[in-house]
């Protein structure tokens, strides 16, 4: 169950990255290539000037890629604890397992405990999934400002 829930988070992050790539990064790549092509069309420019022009064309895309990488790393760091090797999601899941064990020890029925465990783990994942739309919005806004 926990593996399936962690997969949900992973798939949501991958979906967000694909969306950013389709809606923002690709447009920036197109602009970069068109800008670079126009640099090469300047027959009066020196080789150094053409290279500098091309490098300037690449700056917004490089900034965008660095931004996405940085935000994803921050998200991973948020999920990871600086004082325990497990990530927050795994710790939350372990807490659910502890609660389930306590319920079993207290005499609760196995089916009821399994349902409580599944519900608890799902809540852990849902709490982390709620972070993704905010992160996505923040990155899209930042990407739009880079593209201008």
mmCIF file of C-alpha atoms in Angstrom:
data_model
loop_
_atom_site.group_PDB
_atom_site.id
_atom_site.type_symbol
_atom_site.label_atom_id
_atom_site.label_comp_id
_atom_site.label_asym_id
_atom_site.label_seq_id
_atom_site.Cartn_x
_atom_site.Cartn_y
_atom_site.Cartn_z
ATOM 1 C CA UNK A 1 0.000 0.000 0.000
ATOM 2 C CA UNK A 2 2.728 2.492 0.980
ATOM 3 C CA UNK A 3 4.598 1.822 -2.265
ATOM 4 C CA UNK A 4 1.464 2.596 -4.277
ATOM 5 C CA UNK A 5 0.967 5.828 -2.370
ATOM 6 C CA UNK A 6 4.589 6.882 -2.894
ATOM 7 C CA UNK A 7 4.121 6.094 -6.565
ATOM 8 C CA UNK A 8 1.190 8.547 -6.558
ATOM 9 C CA UNK A 9 3.511 11.334 -5.415
ATOM 10 C CA UNK A 10 6.156 10.385 -7.964
ATOM 11 C CA UNK A 11 3.608 10.296 -10.789
ATOM 12 C CA UNK A 12 2.171 13.663 -9.746
ATOM 13 C CA UNK A 13 5.635 15.252 -9.788
ATOM 14 C CA UNK A 14 6.417 13.672 -13.169
ATOM 15 C CA UNK A 15 3.108 14.956 -14.530
ATOM 16 C CA UNK A 16 3.932 18.442 -13.268
ATOM 17 C CA UNK A 17 7.364 18.355 -14.923
ATOM 18 C CA UNK A 18 5.845 17.172 -18.228
ATOM 19 C CA UNK A 19 3.300 19.973 -18.059
ATOM 20 C CA UNK A 20 6.003 22.573 -17.403
ATOM 21 C CA UNK A 21 8.062 21.171 -20.255
ATOM 22 C CA UNK A 22 5.129 21.218 -22.705
ATOM 23 C CA UNK A 23 3.647 24.556 -21.715
ATOM 24 C CA UNK A 24 6.727 26.589 -20.831
ATOM 25 C CA UNK A 25 10.111 25.055 -21.557
ATOM 26 C CA UNK A 26 9.340 24.053 -25.165
ATOM 27 C CA UNK A 27 8.248 27.587 -26.008
ATOM 28 C CA UNK A 28 11.462 28.889 -24.509
ATOM 29 C CA UNK A 29 13.456 26.345 -26.513
ATOM 30 C CA UNK A 30 11.766 27.502 -29.694
ATOM 31 C CA UNK A 31 12.559 31.128 -28.887
ATOM 32 C CA UNK A 32 16.159 30.197 -28.114
ATOM 33 C CA UNK A 33 16.625 28.380 -31.418
ATOM 34 C CA UNK A 34 14.982 31.156 -33.442
ATOM 35 C CA UNK A 35 17.079 33.743 -31.630
ATOM 36 C CA UNK A 36 20.251 31.710 -32.269
ATOM 37 C CA UNK A 37 19.348 31.327 -35.930
ATOM 38 C CA UNK A 38 18.915 35.080 -36.274
ATOM 39 C CA UNK A 39 22.381 35.558 -34.748
ATOM 40 C CA UNK A 40 23.809 33.386 -37.519
ATOM 41 C CA UNK A 41 22.029 35.386 -40.212
ATOM 42 C CA UNK A 42 23.979 38.559 -39.388
ATOM 43 C CA UNK A 43 26.630 38.485 -42.099
ATOM 44 C CA UNK A 44 28.276 41.630 -40.726
ATOM 45 C CA UNK A 45 28.939 40.138 -37.276
ATOM 46 C CA UNK A 46 32.266 38.648 -36.335
ATOM 47 C CA UNK A 47 32.516 35.051 -35.189
ATOM 48 C CA UNK A 48 32.921 36.280 -31.599
ATOM 49 C CA UNK A 49 29.824 38.488 -31.883
ATOM 50 C CA UNK A 50 27.784 35.597 -33.263
ATOM 51 C CA UNK A 51 28.902 33.346 -30.386
ATOM 52 C CA UNK A 52 28.067 36.038 -27.839
ATOM 53 C CA UNK A 53 24.672 36.552 -29.451
ATOM 54 C CA UNK A 54 23.957 32.805 -29.325
ATOM 55 C CA UNK A 55 25.043 32.657 -25.683
ATOM 56 C CA UNK A 56 22.630 35.501 -24.857
ATOM 57 C CA UNK A 57 19.869 33.541 -26.583
ATOM 58 C CA UNK A 58 20.574 30.536 -24.360
ATOM 59 C CA UNK A 59 20.416 32.444 -21.051
ATOM 60 C CA UNK A 60 16.616 32.384 -20.476
ATOM 61 C CA UNK A 61 16.358 28.651 -21.160
ATOM 62 C CA UNK A 62 19.322 27.904 -18.898
ATOM 63 C CA UNK A 63 17.708 30.006 -16.156
ATOM 64 C CA UNK A 64 14.410 28.163 -16.621
ATOM 65 C CA UNK A 65 16.041 24.751 -16.428
ATOM 66 C CA UNK A 66 17.994 25.792 -13.331
ATOM 67 C CA UNK A 67 14.790 27.056 -11.726
ATOM 68 C CA UNK A 68 12.921 23.787 -12.317
ATOM 69 C CA UNK A 69 15.864 21.739 -11.059
ATOM 70 C CA UNK A 70 16.206 23.927 -7.971
ATOM 71 C CA UNK A 71 12.501 23.750 -7.110
ATOM 72 C CA UNK A 72 12.434 19.978 -7.512
ATOM 73 C CA UNK A 73 15.485 19.695 -5.266
ATOM 74 C CA UNK A 74 13.794 21.919 -2.671
ATOM 75 C CA UNK A 75 10.718 19.691 -2.805
ATOM 76 C CA UNK A 76 12.878 16.616 -2.280
ATOM 77 C CA UNK A 77 14.677 18.341 0.603
ATOM 78 C CA UNK A 78 11.329 19.299 2.108
ATOM 79 C CA UNK A 79 10.315 15.649 2.057
ATOM 80 C CA UNK A 80 13.646 14.647 3.576
ATOM 81 C CA UNK A 81 14.597 15.256 7.137
ATOM 82 C CA UNK A 82 17.993 16.626 8.062
ATOM 83 C CA UNK A 83 18.101 14.497 11.191
ATOM 84 C CA UNK A 84 16.700 11.164 10.030
ATOM 85 C CA UNK A 85 17.556 9.220 6.893
ATOM 86 C CA UNK A 86 13.918 8.508 6.039
ATOM 87 C CA UNK A 87 11.879 11.060 4.207
ATOM 88 C CA UNK A 88 8.824 12.682 5.758
ATOM 89 C CA UNK A 89 6.460 10.579 3.746
ATOM 90 C CA UNK A 90 8.130 7.376 4.935
ATOM 91 C CA UNK A 91 8.076 8.633 8.542
ATOM 92 C CA UNK A 92 4.385 9.453 8.246
ATOM 93 C CA UNK A 93 3.794 5.963 6.883
ATOM 94 C CA UNK A 94 5.812 4.469 9.752
ATOM 95 C CA UNK A 95 3.607 6.425 12.160
ATOM 96 C CA UNK A 96 0.565 4.826 10.491
ATOM 97 C CA UNK A 97 2.165 1.400 10.895
ATOM 98 C CA UNK A 98 2.813 2.115 14.576
ATOM 99 C CA UNK A 99 -0.815 3.136 15.076
ATOM 100 C CA UNK A 100 -1.951 -0.053 13.331
ATOM 101 C CA UNK A 101 0.299 -2.193 15.535
ATOM 102 C CA UNK A 102 -1.048 -0.446 18.626
ATOM 103 C CA UNK A 103 -4.612 -1.126 17.454
ATOM 104 C CA UNK A 104 -3.836 -4.804 16.863
ATOM 105 C CA UNK A 105 -2.215 -5.001 20.317
ATOM 106 C CA UNK A 106 -5.348 -3.398 21.807
ATOM 107 C CA UNK A 107 -7.470 -6.145 20.272
ATOM 108 C CA UNK A 108 -8.929 -4.424 17.202
ATOM 109 C CA UNK A 109 -9.994 -6.605 14.292
ATOM 110 C CA UNK A 110 -7.476 -7.076 11.496
ATOM 111 C CA UNK A 111 -9.787 -5.835 8.722
ATOM 112 C CA UNK A 112 -10.611 -2.689 10.682
ATOM 113 C CA UNK A 113 -6.916 -2.065 11.371
ATOM 114 C CA UNK A 114 -6.045 -2.578 7.688
ATOM 115 C CA UNK A 115 -8.700 -0.037 6.690
ATOM 116 C CA UNK A 116 -7.369 2.439 9.268
ATOM 117 C CA UNK A 117 -3.828 1.864 8.022
ATOM 118 C CA UNK A 118 -4.824 2.384 4.392
ATOM 119 C CA UNK A 119 -6.701 5.553 5.327
ATOM 120 C CA UNK A 120 -3.777 6.880 7.351
ATOM 121 C CA UNK A 121 -1.233 6.221 4.581
ATOM 122 C CA UNK A 122 -3.539 7.814 2.010
ATOM 123 C CA UNK A 123 -3.805 10.907 4.214
ATOM 124 C CA UNK A 124 0.003 11.090 4.450
ATOM 125 C CA UNK A 125 0.250 11.080 0.673
ATOM 126 C CA UNK A 126 -2.624 13.523 0.240
ATOM 127 C CA UNK A 127 -0.884 15.965 2.600
ATOM 128 C CA UNK A 128 2.218 15.841 0.412
ATOM 129 C CA UNK A 129 0.251 15.960 -2.841
ATOM 130 C CA UNK A 130 -1.294 19.280 -1.783
ATOM 131 C CA UNK A 131 2.168 20.839 -2.034
ATOM 132 C CA UNK A 132 2.509 20.078 -5.741
ATOM 133 C CA UNK A 133 -0.043 22.549 -7.185
ATOM 134 C CA UNK A 134 1.479 25.401 -5.186
ATOM 135 C CA UNK A 135 4.956 24.463 -6.373
ATOM 136 C CA UNK A 136 3.685 24.193 -9.953
ATOM 137 C CA UNK A 137 2.056 27.632 -9.832
ATOM 138 C CA UNK A 138 5.208 29.166 -8.371
ATOM 139 C CA UNK A 139 7.390 27.626 -11.089
ATOM 140 C CA UNK A 140 5.030 28.638 -13.919
ATOM 141 C CA UNK A 141 4.995 32.223 -12.676
ATOM 142 C CA UNK A 142 8.777 32.253 -12.424
ATOM 143 C CA UNK A 143 9.149 30.703 -15.887
ATOM 144 C CA UNK A 144 6.838 33.324 -17.375
ATOM 145 C CA UNK A 145 8.917 36.092 -15.817
ATOM 146 C CA UNK A 146 12.109 34.566 -17.227
ATOM 147 C CA UNK A 147 10.565 34.310 -20.672
ATOM 148 C CA UNK A 148 9.802 38.036 -20.811
#
